Coordinates of C-alpha atoms in Angstrom, one line a residue:
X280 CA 17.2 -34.2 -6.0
X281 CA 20.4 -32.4 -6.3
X282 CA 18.4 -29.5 -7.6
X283 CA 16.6 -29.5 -4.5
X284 CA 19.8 -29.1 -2.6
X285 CA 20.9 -26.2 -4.2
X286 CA 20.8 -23.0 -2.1
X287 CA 18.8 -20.1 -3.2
X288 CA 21.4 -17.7 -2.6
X289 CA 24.6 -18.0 -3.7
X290 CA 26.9 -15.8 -2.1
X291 CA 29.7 -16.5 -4.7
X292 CA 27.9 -14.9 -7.3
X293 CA 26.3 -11.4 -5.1
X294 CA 28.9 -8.8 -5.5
X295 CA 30.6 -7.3 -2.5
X296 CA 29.8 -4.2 -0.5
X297 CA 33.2 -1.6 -1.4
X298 CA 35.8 -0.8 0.5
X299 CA 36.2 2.4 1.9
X300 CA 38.4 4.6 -0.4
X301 CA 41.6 4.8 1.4
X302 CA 42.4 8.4 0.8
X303 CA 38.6 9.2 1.1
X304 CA 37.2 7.0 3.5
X305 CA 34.3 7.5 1.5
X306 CA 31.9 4.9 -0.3
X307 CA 31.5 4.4 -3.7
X308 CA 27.6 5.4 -4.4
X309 CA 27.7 2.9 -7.6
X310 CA 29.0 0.1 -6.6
X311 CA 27.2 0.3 -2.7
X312 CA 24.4 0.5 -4.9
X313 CA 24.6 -2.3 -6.7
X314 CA 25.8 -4.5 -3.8
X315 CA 22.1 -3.1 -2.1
X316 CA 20.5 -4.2 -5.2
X317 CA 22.1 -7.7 -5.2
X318 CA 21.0 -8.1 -1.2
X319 CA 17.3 -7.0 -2.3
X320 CA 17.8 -10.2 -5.0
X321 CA 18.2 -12.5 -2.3
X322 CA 15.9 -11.3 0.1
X323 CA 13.6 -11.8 -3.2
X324 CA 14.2 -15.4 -2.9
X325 CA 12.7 -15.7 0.3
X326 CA 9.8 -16.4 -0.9
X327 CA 6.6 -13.9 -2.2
X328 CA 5.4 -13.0 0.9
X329 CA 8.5 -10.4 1.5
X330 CA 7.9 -8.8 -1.7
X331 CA 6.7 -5.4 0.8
X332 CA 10.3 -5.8 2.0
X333 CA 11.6 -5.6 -1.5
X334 CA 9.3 -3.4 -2.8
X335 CA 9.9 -1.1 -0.1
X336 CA 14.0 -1.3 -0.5
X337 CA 13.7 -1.4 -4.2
X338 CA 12.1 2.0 -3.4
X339 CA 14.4 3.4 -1.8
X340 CA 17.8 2.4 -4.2
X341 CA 15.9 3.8 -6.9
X342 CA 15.7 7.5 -5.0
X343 CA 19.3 7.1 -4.3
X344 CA 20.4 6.3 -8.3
X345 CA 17.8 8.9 -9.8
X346 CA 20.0 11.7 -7.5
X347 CA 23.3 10.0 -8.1
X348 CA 22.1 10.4 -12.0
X349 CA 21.6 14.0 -11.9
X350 CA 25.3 14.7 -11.2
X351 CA 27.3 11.4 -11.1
X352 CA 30.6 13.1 -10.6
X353 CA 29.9 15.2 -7.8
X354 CA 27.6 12.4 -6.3
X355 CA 30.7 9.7 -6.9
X356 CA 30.8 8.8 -3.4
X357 CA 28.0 8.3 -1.3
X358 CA 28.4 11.0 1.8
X359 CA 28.6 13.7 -1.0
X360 CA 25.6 13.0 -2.1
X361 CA 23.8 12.6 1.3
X362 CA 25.1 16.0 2.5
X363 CA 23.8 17.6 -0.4
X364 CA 20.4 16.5 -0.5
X365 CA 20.7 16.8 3.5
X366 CA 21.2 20.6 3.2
X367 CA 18.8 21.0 0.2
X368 CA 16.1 19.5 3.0
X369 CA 16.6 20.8 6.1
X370 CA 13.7 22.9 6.8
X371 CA 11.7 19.7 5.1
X372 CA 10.0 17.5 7.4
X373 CA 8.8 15.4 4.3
X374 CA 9.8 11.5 4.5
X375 CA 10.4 10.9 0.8
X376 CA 13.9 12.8 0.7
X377 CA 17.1 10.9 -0.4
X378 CA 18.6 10.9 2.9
X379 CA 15.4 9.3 4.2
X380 CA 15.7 6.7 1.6
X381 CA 19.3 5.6 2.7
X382 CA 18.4 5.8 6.5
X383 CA 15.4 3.2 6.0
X384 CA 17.7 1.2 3.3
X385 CA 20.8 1.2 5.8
X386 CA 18.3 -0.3 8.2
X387 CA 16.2 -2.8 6.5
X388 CA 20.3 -4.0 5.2
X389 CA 21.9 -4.4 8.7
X390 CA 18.7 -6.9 9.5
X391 CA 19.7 -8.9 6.8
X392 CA 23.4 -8.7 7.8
X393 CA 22.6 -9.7 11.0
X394 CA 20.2 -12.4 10.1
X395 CA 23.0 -14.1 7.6
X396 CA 25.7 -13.3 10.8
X397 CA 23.2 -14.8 13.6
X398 CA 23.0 -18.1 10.7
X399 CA 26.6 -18.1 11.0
X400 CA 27.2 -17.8 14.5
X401 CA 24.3 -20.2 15.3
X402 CA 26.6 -23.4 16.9
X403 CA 23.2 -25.5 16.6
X404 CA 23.3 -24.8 12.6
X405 CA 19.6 -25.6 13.1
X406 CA 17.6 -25.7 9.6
X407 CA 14.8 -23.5 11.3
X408 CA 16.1 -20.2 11.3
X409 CA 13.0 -17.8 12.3
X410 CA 14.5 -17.1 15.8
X411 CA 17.5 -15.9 14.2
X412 CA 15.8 -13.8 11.9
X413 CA 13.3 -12.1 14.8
X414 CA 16.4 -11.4 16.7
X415 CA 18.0 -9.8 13.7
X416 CA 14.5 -7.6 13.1
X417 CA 14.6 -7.1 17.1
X418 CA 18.1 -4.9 16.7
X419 CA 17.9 -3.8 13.3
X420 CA 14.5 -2.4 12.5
X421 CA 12.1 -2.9 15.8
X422 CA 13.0 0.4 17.5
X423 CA 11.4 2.4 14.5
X424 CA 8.2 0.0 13.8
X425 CA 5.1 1.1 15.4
X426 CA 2.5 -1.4 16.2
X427 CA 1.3 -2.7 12.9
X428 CA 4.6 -2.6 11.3
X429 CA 5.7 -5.1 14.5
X430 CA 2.7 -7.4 14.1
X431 CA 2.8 -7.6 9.8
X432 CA 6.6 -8.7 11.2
X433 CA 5.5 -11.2 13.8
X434 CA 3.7 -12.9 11.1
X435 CA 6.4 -12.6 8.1
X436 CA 9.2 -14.1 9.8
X437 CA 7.4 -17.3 10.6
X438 CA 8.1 -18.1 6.4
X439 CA 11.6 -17.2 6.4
X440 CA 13.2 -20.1 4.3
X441 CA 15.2 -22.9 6.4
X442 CA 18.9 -23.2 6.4
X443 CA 19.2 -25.8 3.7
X444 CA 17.0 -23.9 1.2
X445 CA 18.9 -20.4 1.7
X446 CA 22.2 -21.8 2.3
X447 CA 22.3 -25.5 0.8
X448 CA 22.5 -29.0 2.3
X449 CA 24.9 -29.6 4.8
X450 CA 26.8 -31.9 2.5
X451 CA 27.5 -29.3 0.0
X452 CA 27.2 -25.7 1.1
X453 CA 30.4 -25.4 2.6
X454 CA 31.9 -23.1 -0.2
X455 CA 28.8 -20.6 -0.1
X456 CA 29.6 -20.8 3.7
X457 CA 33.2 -19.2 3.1
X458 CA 31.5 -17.0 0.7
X459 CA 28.8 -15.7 2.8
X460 CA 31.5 -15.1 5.6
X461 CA 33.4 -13.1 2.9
X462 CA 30.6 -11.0 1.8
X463 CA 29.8 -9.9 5.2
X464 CA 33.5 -8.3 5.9
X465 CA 32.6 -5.3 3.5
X466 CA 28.8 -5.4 4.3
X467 CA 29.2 -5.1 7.8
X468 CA 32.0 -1.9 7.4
X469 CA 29.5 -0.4 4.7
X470 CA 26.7 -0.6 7.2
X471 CA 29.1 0.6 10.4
X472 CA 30.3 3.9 8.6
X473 CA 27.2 4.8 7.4
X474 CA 25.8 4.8 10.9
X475 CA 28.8 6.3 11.9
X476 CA 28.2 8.8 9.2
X477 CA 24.4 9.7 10.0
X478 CA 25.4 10.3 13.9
X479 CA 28.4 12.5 12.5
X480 CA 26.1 14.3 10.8
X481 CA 22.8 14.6 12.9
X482 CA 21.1 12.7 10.4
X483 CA 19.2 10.2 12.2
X484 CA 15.5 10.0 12.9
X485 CA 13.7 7.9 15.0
X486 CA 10.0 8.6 14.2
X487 CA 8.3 5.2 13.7
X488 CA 6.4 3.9 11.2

């Protein structure tokens, strides 16, 4: 029974987002990586029917590494190596491109952040949790879905995991509750400079898909 109980992700054990180098107020490409790749675990754990999700962000960590790989030095933090595969694109209109890959990865991230936040902020803490999840797809990714993408979403969220399976029974998830609410402090910055970034930049697109 206890087995039953346990949550299936534990927010303990998923290593943080970084914080911003002070001097820099840049991000770590590593270790924002491997944070990514520890939120793709979890979203894994949803259940087999997100596996496009994970496939899809999967994807798109694995562009970012093989270019932070060709140069790790120069590509140490993260806006470094946007820029330059930003300028090595600009007359491309391709979708495949680096910066493409963290703009749909940034996005596809700040639904989950939202969807763990709205579980948190949800007064109810009711153990269905698919309204909390559409909202977070409603301000995260909806904007840039075009009508198929939308409907494959109307019927995905309807299998979203309840509250006890993702975060544990009442009775004992209180520690993964502090750590959730810990791993969001970084995750949320991470996801609010890199917007912040993009729009600097003139990197956003808004084609849908």
């Amino acid at each position: 029974m206890a087995a039953d109980l346990a949550p299936r992700i534990d927010f303990s054990k998923l290593k943080c987002f970084p914080e911003l180098d002070g001097e820099k107020n840049k991000i770590v490409t590593k270790a924002f990586l491997e944070s990514a790749q520890n939120v793709i675990d979890s979203i894994e754990s949803f259940g087999i029917l997100f596996s496009p999700i994970v496939k899809d962000m999967r994807g798109n960590v694995k562009r970012l590494e093989a270019k932070y790989n060709e140069n790790d030095k120069a590509f140490h933090y993260l806006e470094d190596l946007i820029l330059c595969d930003s300028k090595g694109n600009e007359s491309s209109d391709a979708f495949d491109t680096v910066t493409e890959g963290l703009l749909w990865l940034k996005r596809a991230l700040e639904m989950i952040e939202r969807f763990f936040r709205n579980m948190l902020d949800d007064t109810t803490c009711s153990d269905n949790v698919k309204h909390l999840l559409k909202k977070a797809y409603e301000d995260a990714l909806l904007p840039y879905h075009g009508f198929f993408a939308q409907k494959g979403f109307q019927v995905l969220h309807h299998y979203v995991p309840t509250r006890t399976a993702l975060l544990g029974s009442s009775q004992t998830n209180n520690n993964n509750i502090v750590a959730l609410k810990t791993f969001l402090v970084t995750f949320r910055a991470n996801i609010d400079h890199i917007n912040a970034f993009f729009e600097a930049n003139n990197l956003n697109k808004t084609y849908k898909v």
